Coordinates of C-alpha atoms and ligand atoms in Angstrom, one line a residue:
Chain A
M1346 CA 162.2 54.9 -12.6
E1347 CA 160.9 53.7 -9.2
T1348 CA 160.8 56.3 -6.6
T1349 CA 161.8 55.6 -3.1
L1350 CA 158.7 57.1 -1.5
V1351 CA 156.2 55.0 -3.3
E1352 CA 157.8 51.7 -2.4
N1353 CA 157.0 51.7 1.2
L1354 CA 153.4 53.0 0.8
P1355 CA 150.2 50.9 0.3
E1356 CA 149.2 50.0 -3.2
V1357 CA 147.6 52.8 -5.2
T1358 CA 144.3 51.6 -6.6
A1359 CA 142.2 53.1 -9.4
A1360 CA 139.6 54.1 -6.8
G1361 CA 142.1 56.0 -4.8
V1362 CA 143.3 57.9 -7.8
L1363 CA 139.7 58.7 -8.8
I1364 CA 138.9 60.0 -5.3
K1365 CA 142.0 62.0 -5.4
A1366 CA 141.0 63.5 -8.8
V1367 CA 137.6 64.5 -7.4
I1368 CA 139.3 66.0 -4.3
I1369 CA 141.7 68.0 -6.5
M1370 CA 138.8 69.2 -8.7
A1371 CA 136.6 70.3 -5.8
V1372 CA 139.3 71.8 -3.5
I1373 CA 141.3 73.6 -6.2
S1374 CA 138.2 75.1 -7.8
A1375 CA 137.1 76.3 -4.4
I1376 CA 140.6 77.6 -3.7
A1377 CA 140.7 79.2 -7.1
G1378 CA 137.5 81.0 -6.4
F1379 CA 138.6 81.9 -2.9
G1380 CA 141.8 83.2 -4.6
T1381 CA 139.8 85.9 -6.3
Y1382 CA 138.5 87.0 -2.9
I1383 CA 142.1 87.0 -1.5
E1384 CA 143.3 88.9 -4.5
R1385 CA 140.7 91.6 -4.2
K1386 CA 141.3 91.9 -0.5
V1387 CA 145.1 92.1 -0.7
L1388 CA 145.0 94.5 -3.6
A1389 CA 142.5 96.6 -1.7
F1390 CA 144.7 96.7 1.5
M1391 CA 147.7 97.7 -0.5
Q1392 CA 145.8 100.6 -1.9
R1393 CA 144.4 101.4 1.6
R1394 CA 140.9 100.3 0.7
L1395 CA 138.7 97.8 2.4
G1396 CA 137.8 95.5 -0.6
P1397 CA 134.6 93.5 -0.6
M1398 CA 132.9 94.0 2.8
H1399 CA 129.1 93.6 2.5
V1400 CA 128.4 90.0 1.5
G1401 CA 128.9 88.0 4.6
P1402 CA 131.4 88.9 7.4
Y1403 CA 134.3 90.8 5.8
G1404 CA 132.8 90.0 2.4
L1405 CA 133.7 86.4 2.7
L1406 CA 130.6 85.3 0.9
Q1407 CA 131.4 87.5 -2.1
L1408 CA 132.6 84.4 -3.7
A1409 CA 129.1 82.9 -3.5
A1410 CA 127.6 86.0 -4.9
D1411 CA 130.0 86.0 -7.8
G1412 CA 129.3 82.3 -8.4
I1413 CA 125.6 82.9 -8.6
K1414 CA 126.1 85.8 -10.9
L1415 CA 128.4 83.8 -13.2
F1416 CA 126.2 80.8 -13.3
T1417 CA 123.0 82.7 -14.0
K1418 CA 124.4 85.0 -16.7
E1419 CA 123.4 84.5 -20.3
D1420 CA 125.8 82.5 -22.3
I1421 CA 126.4 84.7 -25.3
V1422 CA 128.1 83.6 -28.4
P1423 CA 128.9 86.4 -30.8
Q1424 CA 127.4 86.4 -34.2
N1425 CA 130.4 85.9 -36.4
A1426 CA 132.4 83.7 -34.0
N1427 CA 133.5 80.2 -34.8
K1428 CA 131.0 78.8 -32.4
F1429 CA 132.6 75.4 -31.7
I1430 CA 136.0 76.7 -31.0
F1431 CA 134.6 79.7 -29.1
M1432 CA 132.8 77.3 -26.8
I1433 CA 135.6 74.8 -26.1
A1434 CA 138.4 77.4 -25.6
P1435 CA 137.6 78.1 -21.9
I1436 CA 137.3 74.3 -21.3
I1437 CA 140.8 73.9 -22.7
T1438 CA 142.2 76.4 -20.2
A1439 CA 140.4 75.0 -17.2
A1440 CA 141.0 71.3 -18.2
T1441 CA 144.7 71.7 -18.9
A1442 CA 145.1 73.5 -15.6
F1443 CA 143.6 70.6 -13.7
I1444 CA 145.4 68.0 -15.7
A1445 CA 148.6 69.7 -14.8
L1446 CA 147.6 69.5 -11.2
S1447 CA 147.2 65.8 -11.4
A1448 CA 150.9 65.3 -11.5
V1449 CA 151.9 67.5 -8.6
P1450 CA 151.6 66.5 -5.0
V1451 CA 148.6 68.3 -3.4
F1452 CA 147.5 67.4 0.2
P1453 CA 149.0 64.5 2.1
D1454 CA 148.2 60.8 1.4
F1455 CA 145.6 59.3 3.6
T1456 CA 143.6 56.1 3.9
I1457 CA 139.9 56.3 4.0
P1458 CA 138.8 54.9 7.4
E1459 CA 137.4 51.4 7.3
F1460 CA 133.9 52.2 8.7
I1461 CA 132.9 54.2 5.6
P1462 CA 131.0 51.8 3.4
L1463 CA 132.1 51.0 -0.2
L1464 CA 135.3 53.1 -0.1
G1465 CA 136.6 52.2 3.3
G1466 CA 140.3 51.3 3.3
T1467 CA 141.1 52.9 0.0
F1468 CA 144.5 54.5 0.0
V1469 CA 144.4 58.0 -1.5
P1470 CA 147.8 59.1 -2.8
S1471 CA 149.1 62.6 -2.5
I1472 CA 149.8 62.7 -6.3
A1473 CA 147.0 61.5 -8.5
A1474 CA 149.5 60.3 -11.1
D1475 CA 153.0 60.0 -9.8
L1476 CA 154.8 60.2 -13.2
N1477 CA 158.5 59.8 -13.3
I1478 CA 158.6 62.8 -15.7
G1479 CA 156.3 64.9 -13.5
I1480 CA 157.9 68.2 -14.1
L1481 CA 158.0 67.8 -17.9
F1482 CA 154.3 66.8 -17.8
V1483 CA 153.2 69.7 -15.7
L1484 CA 155.1 72.3 -17.7
G1485 CA 153.9 70.7 -21.0
M1486 CA 150.3 70.8 -19.8
M1487 CA 150.5 74.4 -18.6
A1488 CA 152.0 75.3 -22.0
A1489 CA 149.2 73.5 -23.7
G1490 CA 146.8 75.6 -21.6
L1491 CA 147.8 78.7 -23.6
Y1492 CA 145.8 77.2 -26.5
G1493 CA 142.8 78.3 -24.5
P1494 CA 143.4 82.1 -24.8
L1495 CA 144.9 81.6 -28.3
L1496 CA 141.9 79.9 -29.7
A1497 CA 139.4 82.0 -27.7
G1498 CA 141.0 85.2 -29.1
M1499 CA 141.0 84.0 -32.7
S1500 CA 137.5 82.5 -32.8
Q1501 CA 135.6 85.4 -31.4
A1502 CA 135.6 87.8 -34.4
N1503 CA 136.7 90.7 -32.3
K1504 CA 139.7 92.9 -32.8
W1505 CA 140.6 93.0 -29.1
G1506 CA 140.4 89.2 -29.1
I1507 CA 142.7 89.0 -32.1
I1508 CA 145.2 91.3 -30.4
G1509 CA 144.9 89.2 -27.2
A1510 CA 145.5 86.0 -29.2
A1511 CA 148.5 87.5 -30.9
R1512 CA 149.9 88.5 -27.6
T1513 CA 149.3 85.0 -26.3
A1514 CA 151.5 83.8 -29.1
V1515 CA 154.2 86.3 -28.3
Q1516 CA 154.1 85.5 -24.6
F1517 CA 154.1 81.8 -25.2
L1518 CA 157.1 82.0 -27.5
S1519 CA 159.0 84.1 -25.0
Y1520 CA 158.7 82.5 -21.6
E1521 CA 158.6 78.8 -22.6
V1522 CA 162.3 78.7 -23.3
V1523 CA 163.1 80.3 -20.0
T1524 CA 160.9 78.0 -18.0
G1525 CA 162.5 75.0 -19.5
L1526 CA 166.1 76.2 -19.3
S1527 CA 165.8 77.6 -15.8
I1528 CA 164.4 74.4 -14.3
L1529 CA 167.0 72.3 -16.2
A1530 CA 169.8 73.2 -13.8
P1531 CA 168.0 71.9 -10.7
I1532 CA 167.0 68.8 -12.7
M1533 CA 170.7 68.2 -13.4
I1534 CA 171.5 68.5 -9.8
V1535 CA 168.8 66.1 -8.6
G1536 CA 169.0 63.9 -11.6
S1537 CA 165.3 63.2 -11.9
L1538 CA 162.2 64.7 -13.3
S1539 CA 159.9 63.4 -10.5
F1540 CA 158.6 65.7 -7.9
V1541 CA 159.0 63.1 -5.2
D1542 CA 162.7 62.8 -5.9
F1543 CA 163.0 66.6 -5.8
N1544 CA 161.3 66.5 -2.4
N1545 CA 163.5 63.8 -1.1
A1546 CA 166.7 65.5 -2.3
Q1547 CA 165.9 68.5 -0.1
S1548 CA 164.5 66.7 2.9
A1549 CA 167.5 67.6 5.1
G1550 CA 166.2 70.9 6.3
I1551 CA 166.4 74.5 5.1
G1552 CA 170.2 74.2 4.3
S1553 CA 169.5 71.6 1.6
W1554 CA 167.0 73.6 -0.3
L1555 CA 167.9 74.0 -3.9
I1556 CA 167.4 77.8 -3.8
W1557 CA 170.8 78.1 -2.1
Q1558 CA 172.5 76.2 -4.9
Q1559 CA 170.5 77.6 -7.7
P1560 CA 169.4 81.2 -6.8
V1561 CA 169.7 82.3 -10.4
A1562 CA 167.5 79.5 -11.7
F1563 CA 165.0 80.3 -8.9
V1564 CA 164.7 83.9 -10.0
L1565 CA 164.4 82.9 -13.7
F1566 CA 161.8 80.4 -12.9
L1567 CA 159.8 82.9 -10.9
I1568 CA 159.9 85.4 -13.8
A1569 CA 158.9 82.8 -16.3
G1570 CA 156.2 81.5 -13.9
F1571 CA 154.7 85.0 -13.8
A1572 CA 154.6 85.0 -17.6
E1573 CA 153.2 81.6 -17.6
T1574 CA 150.2 82.5 -15.4
N1575 CA 149.6 85.9 -17.1
R1576 CA 150.3 87.8 -14.0
T1577 CA 151.5 91.3 -13.8
P1578 CA 154.1 92.4 -14.9
F1579 CA 153.4 90.1 -17.9
D1580 CA 149.6 90.3 -18.1
L1581 CA 149.6 91.2 -21.7
L1582 CA 146.8 89.0 -22.7
E1583 CA 144.0 90.8 -21.1
H1584 CA 145.4 94.1 -20.0
E1585 CA 142.3 96.3 -19.6
A1586 CA 143.9 99.6 -20.3
E1587 CA 145.1 98.5 -23.7
V1588 CA 143.1 95.7 -25.2
V1589 CA 139.8 95.9 -23.2
S1590 CA 139.9 92.4 -22.0
G1591 CA 142.1 90.7 -24.6
Y1592 CA 141.1 87.2 -25.4
A1593 CA 138.2 87.3 -22.9
T1594 CA 136.5 90.3 -24.4
E1595 CA 133.5 88.5 -25.8
Y1596 CA 133.1 85.9 -23.0
A1597 CA 130.4 86.2 -20.3
G1598 CA 129.1 84.1 -17.5
M1599 CA 130.6 80.7 -16.7
R1600 CA 132.8 80.5 -19.8
W1601 CA 134.5 83.6 -18.6
G1602 CA 134.6 82.1 -15.2
M1603 CA 136.4 79.0 -16.5
F1604 CA 139.3 81.1 -17.8
F1605 CA 139.7 82.5 -14.3
I1606 CA 139.5 79.2 -12.6
G1607 CA 142.1 78.0 -15.0
E1608 CA 144.3 81.0 -14.3
Y1609 CA 144.1 80.7 -10.6
A1610 CA 144.7 76.9 -10.8
N1611 CA 147.8 77.7 -12.8
M1612 CA 148.9 80.1 -10.2
I1613 CA 148.6 77.4 -7.6
T1614 CA 150.4 74.9 -9.8
V1615 CA 153.3 77.3 -10.4
S1616 CA 153.5 78.0 -6.7
I1617 CA 153.6 74.3 -5.9
I1618 CA 156.3 73.7 -8.5
A1619 CA 158.4 76.6 -7.1
A1620 CA 157.9 75.4 -3.6
I1621 CA 158.9 71.8 -4.3
V1622 CA 161.7 72.4 -6.7
F1623 CA 163.4 75.3 -4.9
L1624 CA 162.1 75.6 -1.4
G1625 CA 162.2 72.0 -0.2
G1626 CA 158.6 71.0 -0.7
Y1627 CA 156.8 69.1 2.0
S1628 CA 157.9 66.8 4.8
E1629 CA 156.1 63.8 6.1
G1630 CA 152.9 64.0 8.1
T1631 CA 150.2 66.6 8.3
L1632 CA 152.5 69.1 9.9
G1633 CA 154.9 68.7 7.1
W1634 CA 152.2 69.5 4.7
L1635 CA 151.5 72.7 6.5
T1636 CA 155.0 73.9 5.5
I1637 CA 154.3 73.5 1.8
I1638 CA 150.9 75.2 2.2
L1639 CA 152.8 78.1 3.8
K1640 CA 155.3 78.2 0.9
V1641 CA 152.5 78.0 -1.7
G1642 CA 150.7 80.7 0.2
F1643 CA 153.8 82.9 0.1
F1644 CA 154.2 82.5 -3.7
F1645 CA 150.5 83.3 -4.2
F1646 CA 150.8 86.4 -2.0
L1647 CA 153.9 87.4 -3.9
M1648 CA 152.0 87.3 -7.2
L1649 CA 149.3 89.6 -5.7
W1650 CA 152.0 91.8 -4.1
V1651 CA 153.8 92.2 -7.4
R1652 CA 150.5 93.0 -9.1
A1653 CA 149.9 95.8 -6.7
S1654 CA 153.4 97.2 -7.1
W1655 CA 154.7 96.9 -10.5
P1656 CA 153.7 98.3 -13.9
H1657 CA 153.5 95.8 -16.7
V1658 CA 155.8 95.5 -19.7
R1659 CA 155.0 95.8 -23.4
P1660 CA 154.9 92.6 -25.5
D1661 CA 158.1 93.5 -27.3
Q1662 CA 159.8 94.2 -24.0
L1663 CA 158.7 90.8 -22.8
M1664 CA 160.2 89.1 -25.9
W1665 CA 163.4 91.2 -25.5
L1666 CA 163.6 90.3 -21.9
C1667 CA 163.1 86.6 -22.4
W1668 CA 165.2 86.0 -25.4
K1669 CA 168.0 88.4 -25.0
V1670 CA 168.4 88.5 -21.2
L1671 CA 166.9 85.6 -19.4
M1672 CA 167.7 82.9 -21.9
P1673 CA 171.5 83.7 -22.0
I1674 CA 171.5 83.9 -18.2
A1675 CA 169.8 80.5 -18.0
L1676 CA 172.2 79.0 -20.5
I1677 CA 175.2 80.3 -18.6
N1678 CA 173.6 79.0 -15.4
I1679 CA 173.3 75.6 -16.9
L1680 CA 176.9 75.6 -18.1
I1681 CA 178.2 76.6 -14.8
T1682 CA 176.1 74.0 -13.1
A1683 CA 177.3 71.3 -15.5
L1684 CA 180.9 72.3 -14.9
V1685 CA 180.4 72.1 -11.1
I1686 CA 178.8 68.7 -11.4
L1687 CA 181.6 67.4 -13.6
V1688 CA 184.4 68.7 -11.5
Chain B
M259 CA 150.1 122.0 -0.3
S260 CA 147.3 124.5 0.1
L261 CA 144.4 124.9 -2.2
E262 CA 145.5 128.3 -3.3
Q263 CA 148.4 126.8 -5.2
F264 CA 146.1 124.7 -7.3
K265 CA 144.0 127.7 -8.2
N266 CA 146.9 129.6 -9.6
R267 CA 146.3 129.5 -13.4
N268 CA 149.3 131.7 -14.3
V269 CA 151.5 129.3 -16.1
G270 CA 155.1 129.8 -15.3
T271 CA 154.7 131.2 -11.9
Q272 CA 154.2 127.8 -10.3
N273 CA 156.9 125.9 -8.6
Y274 CA 157.2 123.0 -11.1
K275 CA 160.1 120.6 -11.0
T276 CA 161.5 118.7 -14.0
L277 CA 162.2 115.1 -13.2
D278 CA 165.8 114.1 -13.9
L279 CA 165.2 111.1 -16.2
G280 CA 168.7 111.0 -17.6
E281 CA 169.4 110.7 -21.2
T282 CA 167.8 108.1 -23.5
P283 CA 170.5 105.6 -24.4
T284 CA 171.2 105.4 -28.1
S285 CA 174.0 102.9 -28.5
G286 CA 173.7 99.2 -27.6
L287 CA 176.3 99.4 -24.9
D288 CA 174.5 102.3 -23.2
R289 CA 171.2 100.5 -23.3
F290 CA 172.9 97.5 -21.7
K291 CA 174.4 99.7 -19.0
Q292 CA 171.0 101.2 -18.3
V293 CA 169.4 97.8 -17.9
A294 CA 172.1 96.6 -15.6
K295 CA 171.9 99.7 -13.5
R296 CA 168.2 99.5 -13.2
T297 CA 168.3 95.8 -12.4
F298 CA 170.8 96.2 -9.6
K299 CA 169.6 99.4 -8.2
R300 CA 166.7 97.5 -6.5
E301 CA 164.1 99.9 -7.8
L302 CA 161.6 97.1 -8.1
F303 CA 162.0 96.2 -4.5
V304 CA 161.4 99.8 -3.5
G305 CA 158.1 99.4 -5.2
L306 CA 157.3 96.2 -3.3
Y307 CA 158.3 97.9 -0.1
V308 CA 156.0 100.9 -0.7
T309 CA 152.9 98.7 -1.3
M310 CA 153.7 96.6 1.7
R311 CA 154.2 99.7 3.9
E312 CA 150.8 101.0 2.8
M313 CA 149.2 97.7 3.5
I314 CA 150.7 97.6 7.0
N315 CA 149.7 101.3 7.5
A316 CA 146.1 100.5 6.4
L317 CA 145.7 97.3 8.4
F318 CA 147.5 98.0 11.7
R319 CA 147.9 101.8 11.9
G320 CA 144.3 102.7 11.2
N321 CA 145.3 104.5 8.0
M322 CA 142.5 103.0 5.9
H323 CA 141.1 105.4 3.4
T324 CA 137.7 103.9 2.7
V325 CA 134.7 105.9 3.9
K326 CA 131.8 103.4 4.3
Y327 CA 129.5 106.0 2.8
P328 CA 125.9 105.3 3.9
F329 CA 127.2 104.6 7.4
E330 CA 129.7 107.3 7.7
K331 CA 129.9 110.6 5.9
L332 CA 132.6 113.1 5.3
P333 CA 131.9 116.6 6.6
I334 CA 130.8 119.0 3.9
S335 CA 131.9 122.6 3.5
P336 CA 129.6 125.2 5.0
R337 CA 129.4 126.8 1.5
Y338 CA 128.1 123.5 0.0
R339 CA 124.9 124.2 -1.9
A340 CA 122.4 121.4 -1.3
I341 CA 118.6 121.3 -0.7
H342 CA 117.4 124.6 0.7
D343 CA 116.5 125.2 4.3
M344 CA 114.1 127.9 5.5
L345 CA 115.3 129.3 8.8
R346 CA 113.3 130.7 11.7
L347 CA 113.9 133.6 14.0
L348 CA 115.6 132.3 17.1
E349 CA 113.7 134.7 19.4
S350 CA 110.1 134.2 18.3
G351 CA 110.3 131.0 16.3
H352 CA 108.5 132.7 13.5
Y353 CA 109.8 132.0 10.0
R354 CA 112.3 134.6 8.8
C355 CA 110.9 135.0 5.4
I356 CA 109.3 138.4 4.9
G357 CA 107.7 137.6 1.6
C358 CA 109.7 140.1 -0.3
G359 CA 109.8 137.9 -3.4
L360 CA 113.4 138.7 -4.3
C361 CA 114.4 135.0 -4.4
E362 CA 111.5 134.3 -6.7
K363 CA 112.6 137.1 -8.9
I364 CA 116.3 136.3 -9.1
C365 CA 115.9 132.5 -9.5
I366 CA 117.5 131.9 -12.9
S367 CA 115.6 128.7 -13.6
N368 CA 112.3 130.1 -12.4
C369 CA 111.7 127.3 -9.9
I370 CA 110.6 129.3 -6.9
T371 CA 106.9 129.9 -6.7
M372 CA 105.5 132.0 -3.9
D373 CA 102.5 133.9 -3.0
T374 CA 101.7 136.2 -0.1
R375 CA 98.6 137.7 1.5
Y376 CA 97.6 139.8 4.6
D377 CA 97.0 137.9 7.7
E378 CA 94.4 138.8 10.3
N379 CA 96.7 141.5 11.7
Q380 CA 97.2 143.0 8.3
R381 CA 100.8 141.7 8.2
K382 CA 102.3 140.1 5.2
E383 CA 102.5 136.3 5.4
V384 CA 103.7 133.7 3.0
S385 CA 100.8 131.7 1.8
E386 CA 102.5 129.6 -0.9
Y387 CA 106.2 128.8 -1.2
T388 CA 107.6 125.9 -3.2
I389 CA 110.8 125.2 -5.0
N390 CA 110.7 122.9 -8.0
F391 CA 113.8 120.8 -7.4
G392 CA 113.5 119.3 -10.8
R393 CA 114.6 122.6 -12.2
C394 CA 116.8 124.1 -9.5
I395 CA 120.4 124.2 -10.5
F396 CA 121.6 125.0 -7.0
C397 CA 123.2 128.2 -8.0
G398 CA 122.8 129.8 -4.7
Y399 CA 121.4 133.1 -5.9
C400 CA 118.3 132.8 -3.8
A401 CA 120.3 132.4 -0.7
E402 CA 122.6 135.3 -1.7
V403 CA 119.8 137.7 -2.5
C404 CA 117.7 137.0 0.6
P405 CA 117.8 140.1 2.8
E406 CA 116.8 138.1 5.9
L407 CA 119.0 135.0 5.5
A408 CA 115.7 133.2 5.5
I409 CA 116.4 130.9 2.6
V410 CA 119.7 129.2 2.8
H411 CA 121.3 126.0 1.5
G412 CA 121.2 123.1 3.9
P413 CA 123.4 120.1 4.2
R414 CA 121.0 117.6 2.7
Y415 CA 122.8 116.4 -0.4
E416 CA 121.2 113.0 -0.7
N417 CA 118.3 114.0 -2.8
A418 CA 117.1 110.8 -4.2
S419 CA 113.4 110.4 -3.5
E420 CA 110.3 108.7 -4.7
Q421 CA 108.8 112.1 -5.5
R422 CA 110.4 115.5 -6.1
A423 CA 107.6 116.9 -4.0
S424 CA 109.2 115.4 -0.9
F425 CA 111.6 118.3 -0.7
S426 CA 109.9 121.2 -2.1
L427 CA 107.2 122.4 0.3
F428 CA 107.8 125.4 2.6
E429 CA 107.0 123.2 5.6
D430 CA 109.5 120.6 4.6
M431 CA 112.3 123.1 4.3
L432 CA 111.4 125.1 7.4
T433 CA 113.3 124.3 10.6
P434 CA 110.9 122.2 12.7
I435 CA 109.8 124.3 15.6
D436 CA 110.9 121.8 18.2
Q437 CA 114.4 121.7 16.8
L438 CA 114.8 125.4 16.8
N439 CA 117.7 125.2 19.2
L440 CA 119.6 123.0 16.8
Q441 CA 119.2 125.5 13.9
Q442 CA 122.6 126.3 12.5
E443 CA 123.4 129.8 11.3
Y444 CA 124.4 129.5 7.6
D445 CA 127.8 130.9 6.6
G446 CA 127.6 130.1 2.9
F447 CA 126.3 132.4 0.1
G448 CA 124.8 135.6 1.3
A449 CA 125.9 135.2 4.9
V450 CA 127.9 138.0 6.5
S451 CA 131.6 137.2 5.9
P452 CA 133.8 136.7 9.0
N453 CA 135.8 139.8 8.3
A454 CA 132.8 141.9 7.4
D455 CA 133.8 144.7 9.8
D456 CA 137.1 145.2 8.0
N457 CA 135.5 145.4 4.6
I458 CA 133.2 148.3 5.5
K459 CA 134.3 151.4 3.5
K460 CA 132.9 154.8 3.1
T461 CA 130.2 155.1 0.6
P462 CA 131.2 156.7 -2.7
L463 CA 129.3 159.8 -1.8
A464 CA 131.6 160.5 1.1
Y465 CA 134.6 160.9 -1.1
Ligands
LIG991 S1 119.5 127.8 -6.0 FE1 119.3 129.0 -7.9 S2 118.0 127.8 -9.2 FE2 117.8 126.9 -7.1 S3 116.0 128.0 -6.3 FE3 117.8 129.2 -5.7 S4 118.0 130.7 -7.3 FE4 116.7 129.1 -8.1
LIG992 S1 114.2 136.5 -0.6 FE1 114.2 135.6 1.5 S2 112.7 137.0 2.6 FE2 112.5 137.4 0.4 S3 110.8 136.0 -0.2 FE3 112.7 134.9 -0.6 S4 113.0 133.8 1.3 FE4 111.5 135.3 1.8

């Protein structure tokens, strides 16, 4: 399927895509790291604390301190662990999170100015890979990302890890249905799986946002998205009070850090999907991109806000919620949407 | 709520309230009703509202709870028992200790060591006085027993040091002579209570 936006833009070259990939890697890792700072600050404010204050002004350099700590920590592999799987599990989480990001639009397209040697004139697209099945690809990749916690938990020869892995399976089985079904209704309305089409379908201002037509699907997707990113109230995988640290119990240093970069990258991806599919996405130009950054920022903040406010559910409650409540609602929503489209 | 209410250990006399949690649903329909009720009662949003309110209070209304400890400190109670102070007489500036030895005697961890001798005017003076803070349990008996309110507990609770000796000498605990005007009267253990006059009764012999 040819998308309308791509037609009137310069040719996308391999170099442009590569540059884009590097930009996504660098910027999203940085934002993911910065996300931990924001999270600590926001949670602190909501509990009337100050949060990190001492490294740099307002604790801004806490991130650097954490980075140094993570990089210099000893890389411990427990004795009875399956070494190979133990070592690649964090890479799966981080890698899938970034692969998922390759199919969503991040930052506006731009052309590198001519005066820069070698790369001058290269067009850098906003989406590294503008697939016509973008949504499917992203959701699939994020789902594949759960293999990280699953394998990590099972390979580390630790009971908390095993419980964490079992919970990963439970969570995975629960939310995946809801994510798919909830986003099906908007897909039916727009008639495409490409993010660009979604964006174009809602380009006529706030009134044309899909959230007005599909409020139920929006709420369902948000709930499933929280489960997908292991955020409270569905942070069963590593809930400290119950399973020490779940699948991450035996991890230290940068391997542990990779899980977190993956998790925060996933939070950003889910926020971007929600913003594009339901809240109108971006408009043309730099200013238009500011709007999506605001929307993504809102969703990110919402995740922290919810974490500060709500208790988390038990694994069985999550299954119950997803299969017995959310899935029927999603199905009914799809039925009604289909009827409305037909009539 | 005052502190007194927490100190009441007589179970049953307190003013406890039982939360009305309703009945646990047993049948499927009841459970469904409960879920529906909880979903649409917007309880979750009340939770969100509370945290947001606290954040706004903390950020914009100066309601932040954090005490940046080494830079700011909370006031401590006058009855707090930290490193000892030896006080001076305000009139003469002489140390108050009369060398009676009661504190040495009563100290339950045997950490006060003192010695006295006659000075050139044939008056008793304290020649040695140290407290071993490695042993002191800050029970406050020494301050309580001291007839002169000479040894009292001061406000210095940050007692990390390179050597224990940094605290323990008589001269270290004694109010510096040039800061005599800043010397605080101690109203902790052993001090005269504020309502001392009311508490005076006739001695048993008078009955
Ligand atoms: S506070 Fe107690 S243990 Fe410490 S010096 Fe005084 S009497 Fe001894
Ligand atoms: S009880 Fe008081 S007066 Fe007596 S020796 Fe100890 S400090 Fe001095």
